[in-house]
Coordinates of C-alpha atoms and ligand atoms in Angstrom, one line a residue:
M1 CA 0.0 0.0 0.0
L2 CA 2.8 2.4 -0.7
N3 CA 2.2 5.5 -2.8
V4 CA 4.5 5.9 -5.8
N5 CA 7.0 8.2 -4.0
Q6 CA 7.3 5.9 -1.1
A7 CA 7.8 2.9 -3.4
I8 CA 10.5 4.7 -5.3
V9 CA 12.4 5.7 -2.1
L10 CA 12.0 2.1 -0.7
G11 CA 13.3 0.8 -4.0
A12 CA 16.3 3.0 -3.8
I13 CA 17.1 2.1 -0.2
S14 CA 16.7 -1.6 -1.0
T15 CA 19.1 -1.5 -3.9
G16 CA 21.9 0.7 -2.6
G17 CA 20.8 4.0 -4.2
G18 CA 19.8 7.4 -3.0
L19 CA 18.2 10.5 -4.3
A20 CA 20.9 11.0 -6.9
Q21 CA 20.1 7.6 -8.4
I22 CA 16.4 8.2 -8.3
E23 CA 16.9 11.5 -10.2
E24 CA 19.0 9.8 -12.8
Q25 CA 16.6 6.9 -13.2
L26 CA 13.5 9.1 -13.5
G27 CA 15.4 11.5 -15.8
F28 CA 15.7 8.6 -18.3
C29 CA 11.9 8.1 -18.1
D30 CA 11.3 11.9 -18.4
L31 CA 9.4 11.9 -15.2
P32 CA 9.4 14.6 -12.5
V33 CA 11.4 14.0 -9.4
M34 CA 10.5 14.6 -5.7
S35 CA 12.3 17.4 -3.8
S36 CA 15.1 16.5 -1.5
H37 CA 12.8 17.7 1.4
L38 CA 10.1 15.1 0.4
Y39 CA 12.8 12.4 0.0
Q40 CA 14.0 13.0 3.5
K41 CA 10.5 13.0 4.9
I42 CA 9.6 9.7 3.2
Q43 CA 12.9 8.2 4.2
N44 CA 12.1 9.0 7.9
E45 CA 8.6 7.5 7.6
L46 CA 10.0 4.3 6.0
A47 CA 12.9 4.1 8.5
H48 CA 10.4 3.7 11.4
S49 CA 8.5 0.9 9.7
I50 CA 11.7 -0.8 8.5
H51 CA 13.0 -0.7 12.0
E52 CA 9.9 -2.4 13.4
L53 CA 9.8 -5.0 10.7
A54 CA 13.5 -5.8 11.0
W55 CA 13.3 -6.5 14.8
E56 CA 10.1 -8.5 14.4
I57 CA 12.0 -10.7 11.9
I58 CA 15.0 -10.9 14.1
E59 CA 12.8 -12.0 17.0
Q60 CA 11.4 -14.8 14.9
A61 CA 14.9 -16.0 14.1
G62 CA 15.6 -16.2 17.8
V63 CA 12.5 -18.3 18.4
Q64 CA 13.7 -20.8 15.8
E65 CA 17.3 -20.9 17.1
R66 CA 16.0 -21.4 20.7
R67 CA 13.7 -24.3 19.6
I68 CA 16.6 -26.1 17.9
A69 CA 18.8 -25.7 21.0
I70 CA 16.1 -27.2 23.1
E71 CA 15.6 -30.1 20.6
K72 CA 19.3 -30.8 20.7
G73 CA 19.3 -30.7 24.5
H74 CA 21.6 -27.8 24.7
I75 CA 20.2 -26.5 28.0
G76 CA 22.4 -25.2 30.9
K77 CA 22.1 -26.0 34.6
D78 CA 20.0 -22.8 35.0
S79 CA 17.6 -24.3 32.4
I80 CA 18.5 -21.6 29.9
P81 CA 19.2 -23.0 26.4
Y82 CA 22.6 -22.1 24.9
I83 CA 23.7 -21.7 21.3
T84 CA 26.7 -21.0 19.1
V85 CA 26.8 -17.7 17.3
I86 CA 28.8 -16.1 14.5
A87 CA 29.8 -12.5 14.9
D88 CA 31.5 -9.9 12.8
G89 CA 31.6 -6.1 12.3
A90 CA 31.9 -3.8 9.3
W91 CA 32.5 -0.1 8.8
S92 CA 30.6 2.4 6.6
K93 CA 33.7 3.0 4.5
H94 CA 36.8 1.1 3.3
S95 CA 39.7 1.2 5.7
Y96 CA 42.1 0.1 3.0
K97 CA 44.1 -1.1 6.0
V98 CA 45.2 2.5 6.7
N99 CA 42.2 4.8 7.6
Y100 CA 40.4 3.4 10.5
D101 CA 38.2 6.5 11.0
A102 CA 34.8 5.4 9.6
A103 CA 31.9 7.5 10.9
S104 CA 29.6 4.5 11.3
G105 CA 29.9 0.8 12.0
V106 CA 27.6 -2.2 12.1
G107 CA 28.0 -5.4 14.2
V108 CA 26.0 -8.5 13.7
I109 CA 25.4 -11.7 15.6
I110 CA 24.1 -14.7 13.6
G111 CA 22.8 -18.0 14.9
Q112 CA 24.9 -21.0 13.8
E113 CA 21.9 -23.3 13.3
T114 CA 19.5 -21.0 11.4
K115 CA 22.2 -18.8 9.9
K116 CA 19.9 -15.9 10.6
V117 CA 20.6 -12.5 12.2
L118 CA 19.8 -12.5 15.9
F119 CA 21.2 -9.1 16.8
L120 CA 22.3 -6.0 15.0
G121 CA 23.9 -2.9 16.4
I122 CA 25.0 0.4 14.8
R123 CA 27.4 3.0 16.1
N124 CA 27.5 6.5 14.6
K125 CA 30.2 9.0 15.4
Y126 CA 28.7 11.7 13.3
C127 CA 25.3 13.6 13.2
C128 CA 25.1 16.3 10.5
L129 CA 22.8 18.5 12.5
C130 CA 25.1 18.4 15.5
A131 CA 28.1 19.0 13.2
R132 CA 26.5 21.9 11.5
A133 CA 25.7 23.6 14.8
E134 CA 29.2 23.0 16.0
N135 CA 30.6 24.6 12.9
K136 CA 28.5 27.7 13.5
E137 CA 29.3 27.6 17.3
E138 CA 25.6 27.4 18.1
Q139 CA 23.5 25.1 20.2
P140 CA 22.0 22.4 17.8
I141 CA 18.2 22.7 17.3
A142 CA 16.1 20.0 19.0
H143 CA 16.5 16.9 16.8
M144 CA 16.4 13.2 16.9
C145 CA 20.2 12.6 17.2
F146 CA 21.8 9.4 15.9
K147 CA 25.2 10.0 17.3
N148 CA 25.9 7.3 19.8
W149 CA 29.6 6.7 19.7
S150 CA 32.5 9.0 20.7
G151 CA 35.3 6.4 21.0
P152 CA 37.7 5.3 18.2
S153 CA 36.0 3.5 15.2
T154 CA 38.1 0.4 16.0
G155 CA 36.2 -0.1 19.3
M156 CA 32.8 -0.1 17.7
E157 CA 32.7 -3.9 16.8
S158 CA 33.5 -5.2 20.3
N159 CA 31.1 -2.8 21.9
I160 CA 28.2 -3.8 19.7
I161 CA 28.9 -7.6 20.0
F162 CA 29.1 -7.3 23.8
E163 CA 25.8 -5.4 23.9
G164 CA 24.2 -8.3 21.8
F165 CA 25.6 -10.9 24.3
K166 CA 24.3 -8.9 27.2
Q167 CA 20.8 -8.8 25.8
S168 CA 20.6 -12.4 24.6
I169 CA 18.6 -13.8 27.5
E170 CA 16.1 -10.9 27.5
M171 CA 15.7 -10.9 23.7
H172 CA 15.7 -14.5 22.8
G173 CA 15.8 -16.5 26.1
V174 CA 19.2 -18.0 25.2
K175 CA 22.8 -17.7 26.1
Y176 CA 25.5 -17.3 23.4
L177 CA 28.1 -19.6 24.9
C178 CA 30.2 -20.2 21.9
L179 CA 31.4 -17.6 19.4
V180 CA 32.8 -18.2 15.9
G181 CA 34.9 -15.2 15.1
D182 CA 37.5 -13.9 12.6
G183 CA 40.4 -13.8 15.0
D184 CA 39.6 -10.2 16.1
S185 CA 41.1 -10.3 19.6
S186 CA 39.3 -7.2 20.8
V187 CA 35.9 -9.0 20.8
T188 CA 37.4 -12.0 22.7
K189 CA 39.0 -9.7 25.2
K190 CA 35.9 -7.7 25.8
L191 CA 33.8 -10.9 26.4
A192 CA 36.5 -12.3 28.7
D193 CA 36.8 -9.1 30.7
A194 CA 33.2 -8.1 31.0
R195 CA 31.7 -11.6 31.2
P196 CA 28.1 -11.3 30.0
Y197 CA 27.2 -14.6 31.7
D198 CA 28.3 -16.5 34.7
T199 CA 29.7 -19.2 32.3
P200 CA 32.7 -18.1 30.1
V201 CA 32.1 -17.8 26.4
S202 CA 34.3 -20.1 24.3
K203 CA 35.8 -19.0 21.1
I204 CA 36.2 -20.9 17.8
E205 CA 38.4 -19.3 15.1
C206 CA 37.0 -19.2 11.6
R207 CA 38.7 -21.8 9.5
N208 CA 39.0 -19.5 6.5
H209 CA 40.7 -16.8 8.5
L210 CA 43.2 -19.3 10.0
L211 CA 44.0 -20.6 6.5
R212 CA 44.3 -17.0 5.1
N213 CA 46.7 -16.1 7.9
Y214 CA 48.7 -19.2 7.1
C215 CA 49.0 -18.1 3.4
T216 CA 49.8 -14.5 4.3
R217 CA 52.6 -15.6 6.6
L218 CA 54.0 -18.0 3.9
R219 CA 53.8 -15.2 1.3
A220 CA 55.7 -12.9 3.7
L221 CA 58.4 -15.6 3.9
T222 CA 58.9 -15.6 0.1
Q223 CA 59.9 -11.9 0.3
K224 CA 62.6 -12.6 2.9
K225 CA 66.0 -13.1 1.3
T226 CA 67.5 -14.5 4.5
S227 CA 66.1 -17.2 6.9
S228 CA 65.7 -16.8 10.6
K229 CA 69.1 -18.7 10.8
N230 CA 70.5 -15.6 9.1
L231 CA 71.5 -17.6 6.0
P232 CA 70.8 -16.5 2.5
V233 CA 67.8 -18.2 0.8
S234 CA 68.1 -18.8 -3.0
V235 CA 65.7 -17.3 -5.5
K236 CA 64.8 -20.9 -6.5
Q237 CA 63.8 -21.8 -2.9
R238 CA 61.7 -18.7 -2.6
N239 CA 60.0 -19.2 -5.9
I240 CA 59.2 -22.8 -5.1
L241 CA 57.6 -21.8 -1.8
M242 CA 55.6 -19.1 -3.7
N243 CA 54.3 -21.7 -6.1
S244 CA 53.5 -24.2 -3.3
I245 CA 51.3 -22.0 -1.0
K246 CA 48.1 -23.1 -2.6
R247 CA 49.0 -26.8 -2.2
L248 CA 50.1 -26.2 1.4
R249 CA 46.7 -24.7 2.1
S250 CA 44.7 -27.4 0.3
G251 CA 46.7 -30.0 2.2
I252 CA 45.2 -28.7 5.5
I253 CA 41.7 -28.5 4.0
G254 CA 42.0 -32.1 2.9
A255 CA 43.1 -33.2 6.3
I256 CA 40.3 -31.3 8.0
N257 CA 37.7 -32.8 5.6
Y258 CA 39.1 -36.3 6.1
I259 CA 39.1 -36.1 9.9
T260 CA 35.7 -34.5 10.2
T261 CA 34.1 -37.1 7.8
E262 CA 36.0 -40.4 7.9
K263 CA 37.2 -40.0 11.5
S264 CA 34.1 -38.4 13.0
E265 CA 33.6 -41.4 15.3
E266 CA 37.1 -41.0 16.8
C267 CA 37.6 -39.3 20.2
H268 CA 38.5 -35.7 20.2
A269 CA 42.1 -36.3 21.3
E270 CA 42.7 -38.6 18.4
K271 CA 41.3 -36.2 15.8
F272 CA 43.5 -33.5 17.4
R273 CA 46.6 -35.7 17.1
L274 CA 45.9 -36.6 13.5
L275 CA 45.2 -33.1 12.4
K276 CA 48.3 -31.7 14.1
K277 CA 50.4 -34.4 12.5
D278 CA 49.0 -33.6 9.0
I279 CA 49.5 -29.9 9.4
Y280 CA 53.1 -30.3 10.5
N281 CA 53.8 -32.9 7.8
G282 CA 52.3 -30.7 5.1
P283 CA 55.5 -29.0 4.1
Y284 CA 57.4 -32.3 3.9
H285 CA 54.8 -33.8 1.6
V286 CA 54.5 -30.7 -0.7
F287 CA 58.3 -30.5 -1.1
G288 CA 58.6 -34.2 -1.9
N289 CA 59.5 -36.0 1.3
H290 CA 56.7 -38.5 1.8
E291 CA 58.4 -40.5 4.6
K292 CA 55.8 -39.5 7.2
C293 CA 52.7 -39.1 5.0
E294 CA 49.6 -40.9 6.0
T295 CA 48.1 -43.2 3.3
Y296 CA 44.8 -41.2 3.3
F297 CA 46.8 -38.0 3.0
C298 CA 49.1 -39.0 0.1
S299 CA 49.0 -41.5 -2.6
K300 CA 52.8 -41.3 -3.1
M301 CA 53.1 -43.1 0.2
T302 CA 52.7 -46.5 -1.5
N303 CA 53.8 -46.0 -5.1
I304 CA 56.6 -43.5 -5.3
D305 CA 59.5 -44.2 -7.6
Q306 CA 63.0 -44.2 -6.0
D307 CA 64.3 -41.3 -8.1
E308 CA 61.5 -39.0 -7.2
Q309 CA 61.8 -39.9 -3.5
K310 CA 65.6 -39.1 -3.6
K311 CA 64.9 -35.8 -5.2
G312 CA 62.3 -35.0 -2.5
Y313 CA 64.7 -35.9 0.3
H314 CA 67.4 -33.8 -1.3
W315 CA 65.2 -30.8 -1.8
V316 CA 63.9 -30.8 1.8
A317 CA 67.5 -31.2 3.1
E318 CA 68.6 -28.2 1.0
M319 CA 65.8 -26.1 2.4
K320 CA 66.7 -27.2 5.9
A321 CA 70.3 -26.2 5.3
S322 CA 69.3 -22.6 4.5
G323 CA 66.9 -22.5 7.5
R324 CA 63.9 -21.7 5.3
F325 CA 62.3 -25.1 6.0
Q326 CA 62.4 -24.4 9.7
D327 CA 60.7 -21.0 9.0
I328 CA 57.9 -22.8 7.1
L329 CA 57.5 -25.3 10.0
Y330 CA 57.3 -22.5 12.4
V331 CA 54.4 -20.9 10.4
A332 CA 52.7 -24.4 10.3
E333 CA 53.2 -24.8 14.0
R334 CA 51.2 -21.5 14.5
V335 CA 48.3 -23.1 12.6
T336 CA 48.4 -26.2 14.8
R337 CA 47.9 -24.0 17.9
N338 CA 44.3 -23.5 16.5
A339 CA 43.8 -27.2 15.7
E340 CA 41.0 -27.3 18.2
S341 CA 39.1 -24.7 16.1
L342 CA 40.0 -26.4 12.9
I343 CA 38.5 -29.8 14.0
L344 CA 35.2 -28.1 14.5
N345 CA 35.5 -26.9 10.9
M346 CA 33.4 -23.7 11.3
D347 CA 33.6 -20.5 9.4
N348 CA 32.1 -17.0 9.8
N349 CA 30.9 -16.9 6.2
A350 CA 27.3 -16.2 7.4
A351 CA 28.4 -12.9 9.0
E352 CA 30.6 -12.0 6.0
C353 CA 27.6 -12.6 3.8
Y354 CA 25.5 -10.3 5.8
N355 CA 28.3 -7.7 5.6
S356 CA 28.3 -8.0 1.8
V357 CA 24.5 -7.3 1.7
V358 CA 25.2 -4.2 3.8
A359 CA 28.0 -3.1 1.5
K360 CA 25.7 -3.3 -1.5
L361 CA 23.0 -1.3 0.3
V362 CA 25.4 1.5 1.4
G363 CA 26.6 1.9 -2.2
G364 CA 29.7 -0.2 -1.9
K365 CA 31.1 1.8 1.0
R366 CA 31.9 4.6 -1.3
I367 CA 28.9 6.9 -0.9
N368 CA 28.4 8.6 2.4
Y369 CA 25.0 7.4 3.7
T370 CA 26.0 8.0 7.3
A371 CA 24.9 11.6 7.8
R372 CA 21.7 10.8 9.7
R373 CA 19.6 7.7 10.1
S374 CA 20.2 6.2 6.6
Y375 CA 23.1 3.9 7.6
A376 CA 21.0 2.2 10.3
T377 CA 18.0 1.9 8.0
R378 CA 20.1 0.2 5.3
C379 CA 21.7 -2.2 7.8
E380 CA 18.1 -3.1 8.9
V381 CA 17.0 -3.6 5.4
A382 CA 20.0 -5.9 5.0
A383 CA 18.9 -7.9 8.0
I384 CA 15.4 -8.3 6.5
S385 CA 16.6 -9.4 3.1
Y386 CA 19.2 -11.7 4.8
N387 CA 16.7 -13.4 7.2
V388 CA 13.7 -13.7 4.9
P389 CA 14.0 -16.6 2.4
A390 CA 14.1 -15.5 -1.3
G391 CA 10.6 -15.2 -2.8
E392 CA 8.9 -14.3 0.4
F393 CA 7.9 -10.7 0.9
P394 CA 7.3 -9.5 4.4
R395 CA 4.6 -6.8 4.8
L396 CA 5.9 -3.4 5.6
S397 CA 3.2 -1.2 7.3
I398 CA 3.8 2.5 7.0
K399 CA 2.8 4.6 10.0
K400 CA 2.0 8.2 9.3
Ligands
ZN501 ZN1 22.8 15.2 16.5
ZN502 ZN1 53.1 -37.3 0.7

């Protein structure tokens, strides 16, 4: 029951556009365009309805997640069900790994079972009405202010996630006792320090982030012309490492898949032992020394020809002599420290997916939609489109 102007504004918000895009689109159709004042007014009306709908849908996701927890018997001594969640944050603009000064940030908590948004928080450092008044050295006029953050942008994510944990019992009647995260230590630290529940929250590192770090560290090694033994490393050795990074990575993935499927009946300690062994053996295998390979891990184990084996031994020995092989093993050893997380084979893709929906709706983080309420509205639209299955259209009721 939207009128044509409301429909156009909702269409723009839901596809990552703004008034500029509407003007251009309608210009092609030779149709008149609403004023910027009317656009703002409609956006405010819609914002309210979108907010209500988003939280209604989030609440429904909580009900589903809680039901699954109860069915699985995941109930604590205090008879409160507990669940695993995935969390992540994003900023309103690209940091390009140098500028961590975004004006707005969003943090999201997603249920592991339903893969639906259970909590969403926004932090805004900037409000254009306050800023304008400040520039003129005046008192700002009475307005609905969306500025709710004065700390550094880097602190937004952990603040939002902690807020979500603190509200979980009241909102959904569950505790978030396990968190799958992207290795951001500020969130873990905040949860460990401020303890939202009487039971500690355990942390699982996302598999993809651990593997990405592994590759990044290996790539950094290829740039180093001397080893940590302070001996020169030949160009050939560095090139071969560069060309083997993908295989080193897929070796770990293969081992995880094997252990989580074929060895799923084994006890935890045995899985842990096997995975650690495979991660540590990976570089030997990739560089041609198959002495310690498991038969499931490597076919060369049973039918390698003598010449090839000799070559492999020789090559590993050469890399050991320069100290480069030890460097690689050290990097592999860092991965084994997270073997506990790897056995669980979880990732935070769901949260990254949500972030990519937000990125689309805020114009690829390149347009500034953060001046007033717009950023929050777009993050809420993202939650609606993320939680609602494709093809279903929830009803948005506009209040005047
Ligand atoms: Zn303000
Ligand atoms: Zn092998």
